[in-house]
mmCIF file of C-alpha atoms in Angstrom:
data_model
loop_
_atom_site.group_PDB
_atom_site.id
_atom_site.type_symbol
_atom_site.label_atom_id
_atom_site.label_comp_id
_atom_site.label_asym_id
_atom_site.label_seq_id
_atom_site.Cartn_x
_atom_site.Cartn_y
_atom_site.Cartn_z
ATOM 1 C CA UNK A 24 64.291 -44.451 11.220
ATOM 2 C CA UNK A 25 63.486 -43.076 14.700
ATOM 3 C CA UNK A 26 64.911 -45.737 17.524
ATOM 4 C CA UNK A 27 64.203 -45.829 21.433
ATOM 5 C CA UNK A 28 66.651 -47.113 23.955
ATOM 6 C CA UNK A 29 65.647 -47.873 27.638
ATOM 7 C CA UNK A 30 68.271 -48.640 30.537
ATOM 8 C CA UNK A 31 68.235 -48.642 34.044
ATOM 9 C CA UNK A 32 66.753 -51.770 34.718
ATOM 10 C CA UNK A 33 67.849 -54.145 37.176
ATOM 11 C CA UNK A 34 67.229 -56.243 40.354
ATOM 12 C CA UNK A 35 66.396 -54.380 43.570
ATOM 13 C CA UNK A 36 65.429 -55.311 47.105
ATOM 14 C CA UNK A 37 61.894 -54.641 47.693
ATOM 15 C CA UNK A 38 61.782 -50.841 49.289
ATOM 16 C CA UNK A 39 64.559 -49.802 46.762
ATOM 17 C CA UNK A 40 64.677 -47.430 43.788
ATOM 18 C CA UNK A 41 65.384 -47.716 39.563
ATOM 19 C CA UNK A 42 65.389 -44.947 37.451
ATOM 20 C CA UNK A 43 64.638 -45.512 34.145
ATOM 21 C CA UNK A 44 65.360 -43.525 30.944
ATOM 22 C CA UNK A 45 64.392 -44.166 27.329
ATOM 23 C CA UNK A 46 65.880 -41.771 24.501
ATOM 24 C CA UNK A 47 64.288 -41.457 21.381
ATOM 25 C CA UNK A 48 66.770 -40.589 18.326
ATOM 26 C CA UNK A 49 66.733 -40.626 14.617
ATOM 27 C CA UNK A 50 64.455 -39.034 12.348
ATOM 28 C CA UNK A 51 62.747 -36.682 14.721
ATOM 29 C CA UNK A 52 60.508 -33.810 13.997
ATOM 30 C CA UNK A 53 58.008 -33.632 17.512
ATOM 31 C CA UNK A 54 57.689 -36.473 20.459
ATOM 32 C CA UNK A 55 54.018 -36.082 21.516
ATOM 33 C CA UNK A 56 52.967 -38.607 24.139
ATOM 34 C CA UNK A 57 55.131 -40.349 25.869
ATOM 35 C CA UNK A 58 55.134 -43.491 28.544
ATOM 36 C CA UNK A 59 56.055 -46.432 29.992
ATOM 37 C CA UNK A 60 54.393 -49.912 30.085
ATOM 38 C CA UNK A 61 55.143 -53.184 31.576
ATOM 39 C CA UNK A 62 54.765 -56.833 30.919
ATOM 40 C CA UNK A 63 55.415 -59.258 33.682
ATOM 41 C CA UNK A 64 55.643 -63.126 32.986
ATOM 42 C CA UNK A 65 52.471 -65.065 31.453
ATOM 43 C CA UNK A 66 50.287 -61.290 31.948
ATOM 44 C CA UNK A 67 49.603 -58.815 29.306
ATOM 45 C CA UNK A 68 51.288 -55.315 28.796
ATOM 46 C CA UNK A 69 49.657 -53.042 30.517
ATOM 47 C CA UNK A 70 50.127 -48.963 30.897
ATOM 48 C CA UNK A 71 52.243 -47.430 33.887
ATOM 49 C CA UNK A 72 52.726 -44.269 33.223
ATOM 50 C CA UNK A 73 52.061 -41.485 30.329
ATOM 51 C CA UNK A 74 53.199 -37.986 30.088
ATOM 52 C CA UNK A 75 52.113 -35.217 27.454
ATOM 53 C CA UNK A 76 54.608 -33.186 25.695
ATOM 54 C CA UNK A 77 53.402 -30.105 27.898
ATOM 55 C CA UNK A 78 53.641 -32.178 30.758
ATOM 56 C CA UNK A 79 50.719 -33.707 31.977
ATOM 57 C CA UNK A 80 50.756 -36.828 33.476
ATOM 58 C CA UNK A 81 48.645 -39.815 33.957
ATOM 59 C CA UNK A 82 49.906 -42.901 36.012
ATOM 60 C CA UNK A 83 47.986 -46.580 36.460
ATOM 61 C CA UNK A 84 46.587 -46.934 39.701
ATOM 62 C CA UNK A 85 49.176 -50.018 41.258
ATOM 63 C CA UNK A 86 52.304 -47.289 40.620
ATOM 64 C CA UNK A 87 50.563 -44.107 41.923
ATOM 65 C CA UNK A 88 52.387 -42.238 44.677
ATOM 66 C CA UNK A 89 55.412 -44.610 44.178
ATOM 67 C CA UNK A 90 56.453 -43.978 40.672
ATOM 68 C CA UNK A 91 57.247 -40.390 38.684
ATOM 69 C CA UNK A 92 57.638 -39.930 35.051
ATOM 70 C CA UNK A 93 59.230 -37.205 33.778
ATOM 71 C CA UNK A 94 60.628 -36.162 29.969
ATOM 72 C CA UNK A 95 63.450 -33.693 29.178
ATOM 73 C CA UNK A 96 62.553 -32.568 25.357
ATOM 74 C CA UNK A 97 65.743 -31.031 24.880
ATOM 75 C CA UNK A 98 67.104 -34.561 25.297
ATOM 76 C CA UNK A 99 64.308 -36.818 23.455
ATOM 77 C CA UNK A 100 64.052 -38.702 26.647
ATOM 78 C CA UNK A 101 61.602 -39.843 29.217
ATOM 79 C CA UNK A 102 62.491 -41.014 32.557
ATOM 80 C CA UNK A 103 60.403 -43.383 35.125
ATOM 81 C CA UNK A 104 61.501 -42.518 39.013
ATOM 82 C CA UNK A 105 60.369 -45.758 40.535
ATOM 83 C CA UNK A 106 60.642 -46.301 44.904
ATOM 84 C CA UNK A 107 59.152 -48.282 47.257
ATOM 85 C CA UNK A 108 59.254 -50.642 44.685
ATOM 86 C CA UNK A 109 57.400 -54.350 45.324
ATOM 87 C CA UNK A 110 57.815 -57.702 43.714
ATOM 88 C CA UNK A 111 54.453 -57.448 42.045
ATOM 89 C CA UNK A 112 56.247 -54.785 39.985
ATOM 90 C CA UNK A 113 58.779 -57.243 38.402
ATOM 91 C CA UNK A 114 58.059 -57.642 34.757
ATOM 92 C CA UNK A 115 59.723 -56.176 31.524
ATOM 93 C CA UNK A 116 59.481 -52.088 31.192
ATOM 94 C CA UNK A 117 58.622 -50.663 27.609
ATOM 95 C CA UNK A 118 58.805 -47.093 26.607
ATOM 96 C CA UNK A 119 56.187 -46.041 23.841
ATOM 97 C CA UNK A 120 56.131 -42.656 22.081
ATOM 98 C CA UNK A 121 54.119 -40.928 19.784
ATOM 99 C CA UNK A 122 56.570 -39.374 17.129
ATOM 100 C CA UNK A 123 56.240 -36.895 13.674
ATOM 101 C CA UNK A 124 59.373 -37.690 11.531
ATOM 102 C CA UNK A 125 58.833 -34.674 9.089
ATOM 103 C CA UNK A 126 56.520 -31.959 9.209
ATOM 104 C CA UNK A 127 53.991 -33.925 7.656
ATOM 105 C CA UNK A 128 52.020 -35.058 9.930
ATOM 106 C CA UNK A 129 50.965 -37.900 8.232
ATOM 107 C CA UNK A 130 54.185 -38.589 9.354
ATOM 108 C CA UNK A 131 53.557 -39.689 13.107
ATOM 109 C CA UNK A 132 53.567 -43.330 13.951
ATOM 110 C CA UNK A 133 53.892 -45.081 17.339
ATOM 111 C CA UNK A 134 56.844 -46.206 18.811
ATOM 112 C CA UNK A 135 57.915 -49.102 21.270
ATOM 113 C CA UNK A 136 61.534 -49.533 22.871
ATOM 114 C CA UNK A 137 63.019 -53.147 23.222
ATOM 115 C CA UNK A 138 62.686 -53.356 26.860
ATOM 116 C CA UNK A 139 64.635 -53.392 30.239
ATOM 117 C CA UNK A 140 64.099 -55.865 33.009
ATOM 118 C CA UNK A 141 63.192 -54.675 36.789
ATOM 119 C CA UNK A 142 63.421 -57.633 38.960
ATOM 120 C CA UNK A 143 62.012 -56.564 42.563
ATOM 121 C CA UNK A 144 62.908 -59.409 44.850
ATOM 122 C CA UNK A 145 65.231 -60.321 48.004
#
């Protein structure tokens, strides 16, 4: 069974910063993509940030500049830097992987964490 754990979450005053983590474990042969999403109340999940396992990076538009993902794959574990954070990015944060239990790759599957809660308000 492969597992992913998010923490970090929490309420912040608008302006402030969360780091997030999210660490994969179990069954693990190679973590390919990995990212965060969000789902705030009564709106749909929507992508925040991804990062390849080489590194590259793609973020959504409403985080860019203000948000940094990063992974440490000596850890299984992909972090979300968030600052100047704003109410409109209160909502539930998921972290999704890509992951190969064996070497078969037949093997890979998708992922999703439980979720943490970021509440941005004053």
């Amino acid at each position: 069974q492969v597992q992913l754990v998010e923490s970090g979450g929490g309420l912040v005053q608008p302006g402030g910063s969360l780091r997030l983590s999210c660490v994969a474990s179990g069954r693990i042969f190679s973590i390919y993509e990995m990212g965060w999403y969000r789902q705030a109340p009564g709106k749909q999940r929507e992508l925040v940030a991804t990062i390849t396992g080489s590194g590259i990076t793609n973020y959504a538009d409403s985080v860019l500049g203000r948000f940094t993902i990063s992974r440490d794959n000596t850890k299984n574990t992909v972090y979300l830097q968030m600052n100047s954070l704003k109410p409109e990015d209160t909502a539930v944060y998921y972290c999704n992987a890509d992951i190969q239990r064996s070497i078969f790759i037949n093997s890979k599957a998708n992922y999703w964490g439980q979720g943490t809660q970021v509440t941005v308000s004053s």
